[in-house]
Coordinates of C-alpha atoms in Angstrom, one line a residue:
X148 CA 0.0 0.0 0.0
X149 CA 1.1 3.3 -1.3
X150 CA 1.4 6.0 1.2
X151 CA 0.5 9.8 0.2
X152 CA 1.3 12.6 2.5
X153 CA -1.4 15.0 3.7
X154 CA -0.8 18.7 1.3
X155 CA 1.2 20.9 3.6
X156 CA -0.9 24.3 4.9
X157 CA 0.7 27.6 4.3
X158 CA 1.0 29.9 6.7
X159 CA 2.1 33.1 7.7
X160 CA 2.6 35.5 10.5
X161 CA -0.1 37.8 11.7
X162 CA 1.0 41.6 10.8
X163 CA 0.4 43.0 13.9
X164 CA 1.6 40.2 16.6
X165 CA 3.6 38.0 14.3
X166 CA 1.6 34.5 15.2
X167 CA 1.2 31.8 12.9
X168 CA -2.2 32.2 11.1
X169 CA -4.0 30.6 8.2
X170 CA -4.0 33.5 5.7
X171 CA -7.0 35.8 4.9
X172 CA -7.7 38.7 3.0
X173 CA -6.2 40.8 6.0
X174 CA -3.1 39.1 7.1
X175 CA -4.7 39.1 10.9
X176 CA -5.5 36.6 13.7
X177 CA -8.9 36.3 15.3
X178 CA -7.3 38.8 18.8
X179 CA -5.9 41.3 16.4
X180 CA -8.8 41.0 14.0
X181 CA -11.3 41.8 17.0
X182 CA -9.0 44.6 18.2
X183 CA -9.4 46.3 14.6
X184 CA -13.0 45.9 14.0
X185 CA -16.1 46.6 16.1
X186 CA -19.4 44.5 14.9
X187 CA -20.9 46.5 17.7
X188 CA -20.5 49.8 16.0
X189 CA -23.6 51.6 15.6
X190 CA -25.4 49.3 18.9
X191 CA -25.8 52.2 21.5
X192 CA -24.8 50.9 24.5
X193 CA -26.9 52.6 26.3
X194 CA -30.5 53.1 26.3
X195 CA -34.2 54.1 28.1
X196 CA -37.0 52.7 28.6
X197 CA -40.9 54.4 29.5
X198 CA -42.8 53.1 32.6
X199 CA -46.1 54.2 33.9
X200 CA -46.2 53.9 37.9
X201 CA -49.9 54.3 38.0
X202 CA -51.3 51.6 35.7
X203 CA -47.4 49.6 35.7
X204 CA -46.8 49.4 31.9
X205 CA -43.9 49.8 29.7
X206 CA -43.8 52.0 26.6
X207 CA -43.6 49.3 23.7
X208 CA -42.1 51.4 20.8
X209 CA -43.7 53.1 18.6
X210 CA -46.6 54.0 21.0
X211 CA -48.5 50.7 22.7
X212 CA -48.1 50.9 26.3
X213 CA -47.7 46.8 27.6
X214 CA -47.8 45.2 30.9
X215 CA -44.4 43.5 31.4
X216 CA -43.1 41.3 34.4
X217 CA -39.5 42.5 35.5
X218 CA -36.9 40.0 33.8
X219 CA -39.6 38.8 31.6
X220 CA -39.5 37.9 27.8
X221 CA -42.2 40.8 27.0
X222 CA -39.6 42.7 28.9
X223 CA -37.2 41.9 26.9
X224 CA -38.6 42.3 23.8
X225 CA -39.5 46.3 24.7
X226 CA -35.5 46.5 25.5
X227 CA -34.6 45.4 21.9
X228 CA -36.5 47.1 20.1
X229 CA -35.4 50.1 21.5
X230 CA -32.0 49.0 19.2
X231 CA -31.0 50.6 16.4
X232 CA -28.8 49.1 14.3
X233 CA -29.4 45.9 16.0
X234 CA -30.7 44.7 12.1
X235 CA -27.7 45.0 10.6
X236 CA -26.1 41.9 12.7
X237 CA -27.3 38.6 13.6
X238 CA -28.3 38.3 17.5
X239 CA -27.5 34.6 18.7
X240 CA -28.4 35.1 22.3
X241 CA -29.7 38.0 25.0
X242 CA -30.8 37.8 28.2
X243 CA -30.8 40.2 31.3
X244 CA -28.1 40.8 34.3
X245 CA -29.5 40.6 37.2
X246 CA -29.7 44.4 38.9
X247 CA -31.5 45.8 42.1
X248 CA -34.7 46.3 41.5
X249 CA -34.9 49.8 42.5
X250 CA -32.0 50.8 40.8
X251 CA -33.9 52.3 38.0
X252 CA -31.6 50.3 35.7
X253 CA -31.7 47.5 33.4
X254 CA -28.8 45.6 32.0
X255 CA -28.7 42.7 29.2
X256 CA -26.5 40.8 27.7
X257 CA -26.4 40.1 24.2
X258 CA -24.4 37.9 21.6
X259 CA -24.1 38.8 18.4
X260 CA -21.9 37.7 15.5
X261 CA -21.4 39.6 11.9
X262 CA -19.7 38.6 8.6
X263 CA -16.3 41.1 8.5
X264 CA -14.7 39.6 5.8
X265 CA -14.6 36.8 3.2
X266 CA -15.8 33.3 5.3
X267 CA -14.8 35.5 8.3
X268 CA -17.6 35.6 11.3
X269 CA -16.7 37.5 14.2
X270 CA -18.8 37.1 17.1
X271 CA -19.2 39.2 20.2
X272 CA -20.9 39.2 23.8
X273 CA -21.3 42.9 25.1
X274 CA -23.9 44.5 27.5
X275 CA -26.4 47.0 27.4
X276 CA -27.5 49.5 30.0
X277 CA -31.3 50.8 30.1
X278 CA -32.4 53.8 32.2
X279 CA -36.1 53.2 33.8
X280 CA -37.4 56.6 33.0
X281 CA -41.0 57.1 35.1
X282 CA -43.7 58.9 33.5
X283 CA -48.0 58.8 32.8
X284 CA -49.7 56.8 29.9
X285 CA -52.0 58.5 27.8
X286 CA -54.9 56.8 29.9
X287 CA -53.3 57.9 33.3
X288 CA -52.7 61.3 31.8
X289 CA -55.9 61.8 31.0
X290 CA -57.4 60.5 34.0
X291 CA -55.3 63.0 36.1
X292 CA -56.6 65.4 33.8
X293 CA -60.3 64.7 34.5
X294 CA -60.4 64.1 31.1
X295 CA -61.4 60.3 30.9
X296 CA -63.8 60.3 28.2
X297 CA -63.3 60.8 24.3
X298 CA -66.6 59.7 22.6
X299 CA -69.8 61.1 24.3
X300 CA -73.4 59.4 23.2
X301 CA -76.7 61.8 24.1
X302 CA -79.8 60.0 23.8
X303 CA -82.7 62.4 24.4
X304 CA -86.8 61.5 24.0
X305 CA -88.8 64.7 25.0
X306 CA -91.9 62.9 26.6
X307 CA -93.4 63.4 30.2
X308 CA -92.3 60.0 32.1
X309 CA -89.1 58.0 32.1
X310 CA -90.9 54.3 30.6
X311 CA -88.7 54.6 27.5
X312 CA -85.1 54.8 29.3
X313 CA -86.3 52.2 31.8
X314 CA -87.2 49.8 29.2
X315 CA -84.0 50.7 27.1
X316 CA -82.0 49.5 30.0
X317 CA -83.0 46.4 30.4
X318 CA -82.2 46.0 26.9
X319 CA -78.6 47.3 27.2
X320 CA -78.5 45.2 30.1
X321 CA -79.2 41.9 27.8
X322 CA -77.4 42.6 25.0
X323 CA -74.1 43.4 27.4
X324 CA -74.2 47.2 25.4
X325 CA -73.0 48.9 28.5
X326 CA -69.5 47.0 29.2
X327 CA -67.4 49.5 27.3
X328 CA -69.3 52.6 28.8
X329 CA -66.7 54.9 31.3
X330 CA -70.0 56.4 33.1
X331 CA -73.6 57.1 32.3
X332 CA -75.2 60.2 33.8
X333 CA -78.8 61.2 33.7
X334 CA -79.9 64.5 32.4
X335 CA -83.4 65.8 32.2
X336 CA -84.5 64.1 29.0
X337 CA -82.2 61.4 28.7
X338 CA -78.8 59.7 29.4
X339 CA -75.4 60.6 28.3
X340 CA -72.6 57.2 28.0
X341 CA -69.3 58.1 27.9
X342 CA -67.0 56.1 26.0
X343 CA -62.8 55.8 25.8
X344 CA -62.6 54.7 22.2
X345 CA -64.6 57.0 19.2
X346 CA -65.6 53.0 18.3
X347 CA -67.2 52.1 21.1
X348 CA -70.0 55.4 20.7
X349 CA -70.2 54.2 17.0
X350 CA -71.4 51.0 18.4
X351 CA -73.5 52.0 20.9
X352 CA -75.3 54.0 18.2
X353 CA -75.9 50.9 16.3
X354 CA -77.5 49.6 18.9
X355 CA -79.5 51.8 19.6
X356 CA -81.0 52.3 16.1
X357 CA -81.5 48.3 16.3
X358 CA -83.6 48.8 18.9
X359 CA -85.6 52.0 19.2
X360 CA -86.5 54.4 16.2
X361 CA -84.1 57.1 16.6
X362 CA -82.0 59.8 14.3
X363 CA -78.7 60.3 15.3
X364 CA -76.0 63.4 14.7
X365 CA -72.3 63.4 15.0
X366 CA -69.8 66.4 15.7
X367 CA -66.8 66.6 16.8
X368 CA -64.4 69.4 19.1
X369 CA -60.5 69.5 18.4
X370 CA -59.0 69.8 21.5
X371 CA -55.3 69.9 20.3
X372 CA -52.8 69.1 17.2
X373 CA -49.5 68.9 16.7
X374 CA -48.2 70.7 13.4
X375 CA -44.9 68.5 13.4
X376 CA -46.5 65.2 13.3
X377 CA -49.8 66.0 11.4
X378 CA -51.9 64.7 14.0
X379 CA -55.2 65.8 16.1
X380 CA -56.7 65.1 18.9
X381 CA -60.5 65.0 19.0
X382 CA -63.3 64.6 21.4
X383 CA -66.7 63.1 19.4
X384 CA -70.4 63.8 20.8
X385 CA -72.9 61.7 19.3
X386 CA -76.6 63.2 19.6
X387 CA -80.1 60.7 19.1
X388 CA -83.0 61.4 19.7
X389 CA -85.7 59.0 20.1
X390 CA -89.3 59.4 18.3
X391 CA -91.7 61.3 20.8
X392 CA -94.5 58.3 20.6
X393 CA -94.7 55.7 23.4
X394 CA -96.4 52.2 24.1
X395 CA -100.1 52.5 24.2
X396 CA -99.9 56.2 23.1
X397 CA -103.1 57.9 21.1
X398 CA -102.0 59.5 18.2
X399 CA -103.5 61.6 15.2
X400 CA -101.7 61.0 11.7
X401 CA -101.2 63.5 9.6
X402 CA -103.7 62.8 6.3
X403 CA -101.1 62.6 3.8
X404 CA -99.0 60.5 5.9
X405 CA -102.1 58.4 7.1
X406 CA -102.8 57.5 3.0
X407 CA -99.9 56.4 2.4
X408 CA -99.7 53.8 4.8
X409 CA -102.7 51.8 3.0
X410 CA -105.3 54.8 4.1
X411 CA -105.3 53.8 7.6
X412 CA -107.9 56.0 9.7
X413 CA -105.8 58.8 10.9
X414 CA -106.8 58.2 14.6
X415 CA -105.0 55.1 15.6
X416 CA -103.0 53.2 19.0
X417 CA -99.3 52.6 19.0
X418 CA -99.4 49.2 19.5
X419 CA -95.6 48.4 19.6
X420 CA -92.1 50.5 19.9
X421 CA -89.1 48.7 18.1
X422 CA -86.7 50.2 15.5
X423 CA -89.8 51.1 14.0
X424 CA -93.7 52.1 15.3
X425 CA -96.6 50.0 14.9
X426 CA -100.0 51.3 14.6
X427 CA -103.2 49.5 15.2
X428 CA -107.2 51.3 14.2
X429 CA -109.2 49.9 17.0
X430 CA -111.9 50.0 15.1
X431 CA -110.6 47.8 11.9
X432 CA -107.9 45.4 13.2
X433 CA -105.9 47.5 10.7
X434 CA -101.8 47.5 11.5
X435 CA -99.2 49.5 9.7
X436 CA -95.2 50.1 10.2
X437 CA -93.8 53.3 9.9
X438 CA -90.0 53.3 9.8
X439 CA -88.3 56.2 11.5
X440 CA -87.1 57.6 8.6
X441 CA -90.4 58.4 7.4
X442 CA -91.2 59.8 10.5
X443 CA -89.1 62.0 10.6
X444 CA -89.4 63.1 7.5
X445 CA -93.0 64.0 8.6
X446 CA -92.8 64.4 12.4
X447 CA -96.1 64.1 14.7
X448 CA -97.0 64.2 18.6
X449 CA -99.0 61.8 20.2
X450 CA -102.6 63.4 21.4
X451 CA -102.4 61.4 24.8
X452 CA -100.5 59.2 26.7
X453 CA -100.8 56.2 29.4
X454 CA -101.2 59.6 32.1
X455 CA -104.5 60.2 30.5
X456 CA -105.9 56.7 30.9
X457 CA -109.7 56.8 32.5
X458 CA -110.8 53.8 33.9
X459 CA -114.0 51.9 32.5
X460 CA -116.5 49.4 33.8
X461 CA -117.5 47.0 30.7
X462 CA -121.3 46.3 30.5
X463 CA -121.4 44.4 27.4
X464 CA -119.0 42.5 24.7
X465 CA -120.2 41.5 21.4
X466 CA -117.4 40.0 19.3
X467 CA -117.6 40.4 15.9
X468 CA -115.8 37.4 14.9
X469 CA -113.0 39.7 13.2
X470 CA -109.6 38.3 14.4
X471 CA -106.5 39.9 13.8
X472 CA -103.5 37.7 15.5
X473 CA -103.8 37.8 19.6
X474 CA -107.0 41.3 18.4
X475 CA -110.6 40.6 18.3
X476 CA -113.0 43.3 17.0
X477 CA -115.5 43.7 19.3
X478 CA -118.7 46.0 20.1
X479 CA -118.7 47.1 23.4
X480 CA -120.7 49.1 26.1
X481 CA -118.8 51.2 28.5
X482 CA -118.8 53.4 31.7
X483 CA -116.7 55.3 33.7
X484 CA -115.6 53.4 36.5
X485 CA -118.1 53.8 39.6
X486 CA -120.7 55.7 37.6
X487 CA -123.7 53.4 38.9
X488 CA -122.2 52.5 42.7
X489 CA -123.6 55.0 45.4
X490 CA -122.0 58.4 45.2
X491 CA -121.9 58.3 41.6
X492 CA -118.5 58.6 39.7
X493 CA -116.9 60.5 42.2
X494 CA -114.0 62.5 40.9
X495 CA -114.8 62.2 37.3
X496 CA -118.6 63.8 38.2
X497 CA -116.9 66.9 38.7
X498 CA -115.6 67.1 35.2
X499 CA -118.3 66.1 33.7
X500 CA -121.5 67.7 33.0
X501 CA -124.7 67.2 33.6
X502 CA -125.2 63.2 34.1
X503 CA -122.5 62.8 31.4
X504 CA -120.3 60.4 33.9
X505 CA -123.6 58.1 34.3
X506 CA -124.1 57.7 30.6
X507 CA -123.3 54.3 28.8
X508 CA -121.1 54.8 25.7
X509 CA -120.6 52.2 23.1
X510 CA -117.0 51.9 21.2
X511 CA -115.4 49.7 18.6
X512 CA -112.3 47.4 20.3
X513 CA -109.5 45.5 19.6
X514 CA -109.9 43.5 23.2
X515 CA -113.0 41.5 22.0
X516 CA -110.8 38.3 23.3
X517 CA -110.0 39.3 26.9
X518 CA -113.0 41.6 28.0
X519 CA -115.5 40.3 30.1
X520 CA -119.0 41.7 31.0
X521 CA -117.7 43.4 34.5
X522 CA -114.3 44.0 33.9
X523 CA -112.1 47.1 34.2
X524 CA -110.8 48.5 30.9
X525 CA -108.4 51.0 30.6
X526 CA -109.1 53.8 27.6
X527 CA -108.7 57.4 26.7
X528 CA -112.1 59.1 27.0
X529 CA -112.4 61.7 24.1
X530 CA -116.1 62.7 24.6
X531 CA -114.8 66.5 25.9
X532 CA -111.3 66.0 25.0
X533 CA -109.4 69.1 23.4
X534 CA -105.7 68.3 21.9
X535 CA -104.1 70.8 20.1
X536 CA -103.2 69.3 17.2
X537 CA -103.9 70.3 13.5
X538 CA -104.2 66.5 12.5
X539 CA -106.8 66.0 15.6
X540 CA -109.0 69.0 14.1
X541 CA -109.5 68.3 10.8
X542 CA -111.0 64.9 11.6
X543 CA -114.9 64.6 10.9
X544 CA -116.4 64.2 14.0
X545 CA -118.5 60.8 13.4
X546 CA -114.8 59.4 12.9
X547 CA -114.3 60.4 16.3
X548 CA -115.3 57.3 18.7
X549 CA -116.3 58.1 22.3
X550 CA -113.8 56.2 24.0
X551 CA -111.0 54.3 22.8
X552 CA -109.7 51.3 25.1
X553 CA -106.5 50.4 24.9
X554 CA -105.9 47.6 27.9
X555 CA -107.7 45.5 30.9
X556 CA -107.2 47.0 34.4
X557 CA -106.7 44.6 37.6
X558 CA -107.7 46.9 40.1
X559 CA -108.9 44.6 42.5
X560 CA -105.5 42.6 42.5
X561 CA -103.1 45.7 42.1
X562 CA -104.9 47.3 45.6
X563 CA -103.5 44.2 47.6
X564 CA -99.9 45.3 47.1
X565 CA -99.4 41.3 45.8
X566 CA -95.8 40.6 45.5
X567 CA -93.6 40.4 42.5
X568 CA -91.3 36.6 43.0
X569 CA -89.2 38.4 40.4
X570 CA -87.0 41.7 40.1
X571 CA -84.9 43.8 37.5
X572 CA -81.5 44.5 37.4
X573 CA -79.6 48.1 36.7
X574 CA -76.8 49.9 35.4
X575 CA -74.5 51.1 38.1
X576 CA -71.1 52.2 37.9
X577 CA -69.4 53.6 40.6
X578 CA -69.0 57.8 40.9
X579 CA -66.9 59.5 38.4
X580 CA -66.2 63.0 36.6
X581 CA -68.9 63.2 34.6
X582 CA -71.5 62.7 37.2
X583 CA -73.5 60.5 40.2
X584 CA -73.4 56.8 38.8
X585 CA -73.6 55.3 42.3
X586 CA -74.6 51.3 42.8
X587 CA -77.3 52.0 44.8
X588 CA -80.0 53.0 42.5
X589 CA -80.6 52.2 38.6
X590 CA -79.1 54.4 35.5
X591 CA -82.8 56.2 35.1
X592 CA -84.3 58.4 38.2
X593 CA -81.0 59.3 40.1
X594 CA -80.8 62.9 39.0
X595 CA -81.4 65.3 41.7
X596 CA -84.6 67.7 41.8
X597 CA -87.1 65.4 40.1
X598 CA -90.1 64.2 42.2
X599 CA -89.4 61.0 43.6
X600 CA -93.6 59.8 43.3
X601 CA -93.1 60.7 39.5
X602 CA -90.3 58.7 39.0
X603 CA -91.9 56.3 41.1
X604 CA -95.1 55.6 39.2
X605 CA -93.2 55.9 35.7
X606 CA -91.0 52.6 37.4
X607 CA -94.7 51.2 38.4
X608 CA -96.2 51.7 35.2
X609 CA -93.1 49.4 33.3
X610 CA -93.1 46.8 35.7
X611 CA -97.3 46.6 34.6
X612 CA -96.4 46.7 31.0
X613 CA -93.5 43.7 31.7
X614 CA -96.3 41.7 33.3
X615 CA -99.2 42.4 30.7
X616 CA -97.3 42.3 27.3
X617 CA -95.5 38.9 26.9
X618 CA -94.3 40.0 23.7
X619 CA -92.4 43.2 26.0
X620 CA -91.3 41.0 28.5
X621 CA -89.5 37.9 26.2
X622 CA -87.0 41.1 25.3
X623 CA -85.9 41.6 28.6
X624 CA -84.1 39.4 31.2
X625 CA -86.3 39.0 34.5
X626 CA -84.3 37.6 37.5
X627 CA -85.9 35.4 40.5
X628 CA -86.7 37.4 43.9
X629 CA -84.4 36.5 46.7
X630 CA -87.8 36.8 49.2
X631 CA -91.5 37.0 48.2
X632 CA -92.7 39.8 51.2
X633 CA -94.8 42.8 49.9
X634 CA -93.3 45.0 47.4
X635 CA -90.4 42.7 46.7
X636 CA -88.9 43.6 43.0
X637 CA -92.2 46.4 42.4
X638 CA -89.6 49.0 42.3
X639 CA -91.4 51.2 44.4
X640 CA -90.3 49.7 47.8
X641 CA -87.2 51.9 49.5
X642 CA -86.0 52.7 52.6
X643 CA -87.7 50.8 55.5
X644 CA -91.4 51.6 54.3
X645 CA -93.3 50.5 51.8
X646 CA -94.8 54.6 51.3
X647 CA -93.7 56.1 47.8
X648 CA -91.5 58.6 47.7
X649 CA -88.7 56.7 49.8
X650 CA -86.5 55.2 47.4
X651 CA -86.6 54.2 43.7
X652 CA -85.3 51.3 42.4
X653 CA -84.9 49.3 46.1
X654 CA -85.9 45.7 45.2
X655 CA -86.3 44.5 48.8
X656 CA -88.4 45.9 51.7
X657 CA -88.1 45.1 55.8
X658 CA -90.8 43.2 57.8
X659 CA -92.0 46.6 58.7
X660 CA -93.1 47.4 55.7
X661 CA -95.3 44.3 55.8
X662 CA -96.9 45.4 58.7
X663 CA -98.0 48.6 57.5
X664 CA -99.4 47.5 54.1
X665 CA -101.5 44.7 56.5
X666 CA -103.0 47.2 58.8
X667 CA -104.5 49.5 56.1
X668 CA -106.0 46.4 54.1
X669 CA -109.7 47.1 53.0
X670 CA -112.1 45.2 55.2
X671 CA -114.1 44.4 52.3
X672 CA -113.1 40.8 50.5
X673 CA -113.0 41.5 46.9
X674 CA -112.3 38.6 44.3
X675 CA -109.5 38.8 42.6
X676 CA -108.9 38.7 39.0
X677 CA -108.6 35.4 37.7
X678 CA -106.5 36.5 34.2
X679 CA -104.6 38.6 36.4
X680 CA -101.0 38.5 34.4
X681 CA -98.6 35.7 36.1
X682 CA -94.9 35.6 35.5
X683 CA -94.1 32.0 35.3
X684 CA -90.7 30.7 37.0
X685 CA -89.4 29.2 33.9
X686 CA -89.4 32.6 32.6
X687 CA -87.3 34.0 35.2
X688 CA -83.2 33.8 35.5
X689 CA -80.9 32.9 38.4
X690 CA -79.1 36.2 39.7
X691 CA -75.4 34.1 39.4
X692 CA -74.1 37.5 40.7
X693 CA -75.4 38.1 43.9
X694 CA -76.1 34.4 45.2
X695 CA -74.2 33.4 47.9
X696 CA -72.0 30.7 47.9
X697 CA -74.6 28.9 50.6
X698 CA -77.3 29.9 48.5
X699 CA -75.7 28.1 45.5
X700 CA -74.8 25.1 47.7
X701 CA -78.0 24.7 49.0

């Protein structure tokens, strides 16, 4: 076997220290090589980094402010990019050198290696030092500022009673609309939310024109700019307003507006409020839909509203076998509640005259299904009624019935005080800049100088119209009664007393309160309604919130 030497290697001696070396393209060992060139030129070795003490974030460039663990990779990740020039090498390895922690400082090691020459990679371990620089985060500037909102939403509905806002809570409440809201504050025809985000109002708005009919309007205040940078800083205000007509409300259309919606007779009920109105002629069955955009283009009050109800006594029902879904058309005979009991009709004989509150009146209904010879009807009585309104005025007056009823009365049941096994929840959110948002009470009736019993009765009159209108109450969420004594969830129980006037929204009354309501009880036995609207359990919802954990166990 042949034997064949290994090629010799030329070498030659480093120019600056003379040793031995494989040659290159710069005559140089790896220790003089190093010496010569820097792969960390254009690194800055040192560096700062933003930290908000109020809300403990870190300033991740360009301008996202992240919560970050000391010695932590999202720390870490801040610290480099905060590098420039850190892109032009390849990083093989960085972590951070332990310091004390209230040093203000940061240090990290990091390893990098570069290409220098031909086939030549240099690599190098140096360390960085950061300076912890304290300052305040947009959102804790701003809050310092008392200036935590940038997107305000005004919803306004100029009517006499507060049933619209208490029924559009319970629908923010279900639909979770209120979760990016900063505070809510009640004005004297509405609610104001105030958002952080301009997006946040935007989608609030959308909501609400799912739900209600509204018309919105958007403007806008600059509060600063910055000539350098191009930029602007903005506050947004977003006004709605809600249509002026209510649930149950009498209203005249104007006759242009009446033809046009299949000549429905101008005088007509608003049977429904969604993102549109429904209207329903008592005396037809007829039902139209009139978007709010055509509303508005031709804008109407309603004649009357649930304030002006006058109780009835129904002597007679004749159905006329005209069905229109839950509607029957019906003939009925009417009079005004205790017109033929000793003493007459009371307070309605002094505004009557003559023996006009003894006479029997006979009206066209929509309630042929659920009236009763003897019952109690609710309806607006237009025998002397005077409405200023143009569209109410040019009516003929054999088109004008003498009483309209619009819904069945339980007085008997409603003067026993029976309890409610079931309650509503509110918005509350704790006090802030832009006004009272205190847990105690709901988002409607906090704001100060309005008369309690008003804001009472308006609560009263919604928690009727949950319990009568199944349709109303399957778009809300109903929640189970902790306790089933007097005036439990009726929203008219505060305080230690069952009088009005006491509290608002209180859902939960003392065993005083009990007592009281007992000892002024009428001695006569009256029979209670046997339709009298029922809220079933399996309708209701467990309040996960505010059980306790024995509750839940048990």
């Amino acid at each position: 076997m042949e034997f064949v030497a290994a090629p010799a290697v030329h070498r030659v001696l480093c120019a600056d220290c003379g040793t031995p070396i494989v040659p290159n393209s710069a005559n140089l060992c790896v220790a003089c090589l190093r010496n010569s060139v820097d792969i960390t030129e254009g690194i800055p070795k040192q560096a700062s980094v933003s930290f908000c003490r109020n809300c403990d974030r870190f300033l991740s460039p360009p301008s996202v402010w992240t919560i970050a663990q000391p010695e932590s990779q999202e720390l870490l990740a801040i610290c480099l990019r905060k590098l420039k020039g850190l892109n032009k090498v390849r990083l093989k390895d960085a972590h951070f050198i332990w310091t004390e922690p209230h040093s203000k400082r940061l240090r990290v090691s990091l390893t990098i290696q570069k290409e220098v020459l031909t086939a030549t990679i240099l690599e190098q371990i140096f360390e960085i030092e950061y300076l912890v620089q304290h300052g305040q985060c947009p959102d804790c500037a701003r809050l310092a500022a008392k200036n935590t909102w940038k997107a305000l939403v005004q919803v306004r509905q100029k009517v006499p009673h507060k049933r619209t806002f208490l029924f559009l809570e319970q629908l923010i409440i279900k639909h979770g609309a209120q979760k990016d809201t900063i505070s809510v504050k009640e004005v004297r025809d509405g609610l104001d939310f105030f958002f952080a985000s301009r997006s946040h109002a935007i989608k609030m708005v959308d909501f609400l024109t799912s739900v209600v009919p509204i018309r919105s309007k958007a403007s806008e205040q600059l509060l600063s700019t910055d000539t350098h940078t191009s930029t602007a800083n903005f506050k947004y205000t977003y006004s709605v307003e809600i249509v002026p007509v209510c649930k149950d409300d009498l209203v005249a259309l104007p006759l242009k507006l009446a033809r046009s919606l299949s000549n429905i007779a101008p005088l007509t009920l608003c049977s429904r409020v969604g993102n549109s109105l429904h209207f329903l002629d008592p005396a037809t069955l007829q039902f139209v839909e009139l978007p709010a955009a055509s509303y508005w283009r031709t804008p109407f009050d309603s004649l009357a509203g649930v304030a002006d109800l006058v109780e009835f006594t129904v002597l007679d029902v004749e159905p006329s076998g005209q069905t229109r879904g839950k509607w029957v058309l019906a003939d009925a005979q009417v009079a005004l509640s205790g017109a033929f009991t000793s003493g007459g009709g009371g307070a309605e004989d002094d505004a009557m005259d003559g023996g006009a509150a003894s006479q029997i009146l006979h009206t066209r209904t929509h309630l042929g299904a659920i009236l009763q010879p003897g019952d109690a009807a609710l309806g607006y009585y237009l025998t002397n009624a005077n409405f200023n309104s143009d569209a109410f005025a040019s009516l003929p007056a054999h088109r004008v019935p003498d009483v309209i009823l619009v819904k069945k009365a339980y007085p008997n049941r409603r003067k026993k005080n029976k309890p409610r096994n079931w309650r509503l929840r509110s918005i509350a959110r704790e006090a802030g800049e832009e006004g009272d948002t205190g847990a105690d009470r709901g988002v409607v009736g906090r704001m100060g100088g309005r008369d309690k019993k008003k804001v009472d009765e308006d609560y009263e009159l919604f928690l009727r119209d949950l319990e009568e209108d199944e349709e109303m109450r399957g778009a809300v969420n109903l929640y189970r009664a902790k306790d089933a004594r007097p005036g439990a969830g009726s929203g008219l129980a505060g305080g230690k007393t069952r009088r009005k006037g006491q509290g608002q929204f209180a859902m939960d009354v003392d065993e005083g309160a009990h007592d009281e309501t007992a000892s002024v009880a009428p001695t006569e036995v009256e029979e209670d309604e046997p339709d009298f609207p029922e809220v079933k359990l399996d309708e209701l919802l467990e309040d996960f919130d505010e059980m306790t954990l024995e509750e839940h166990d048990a």
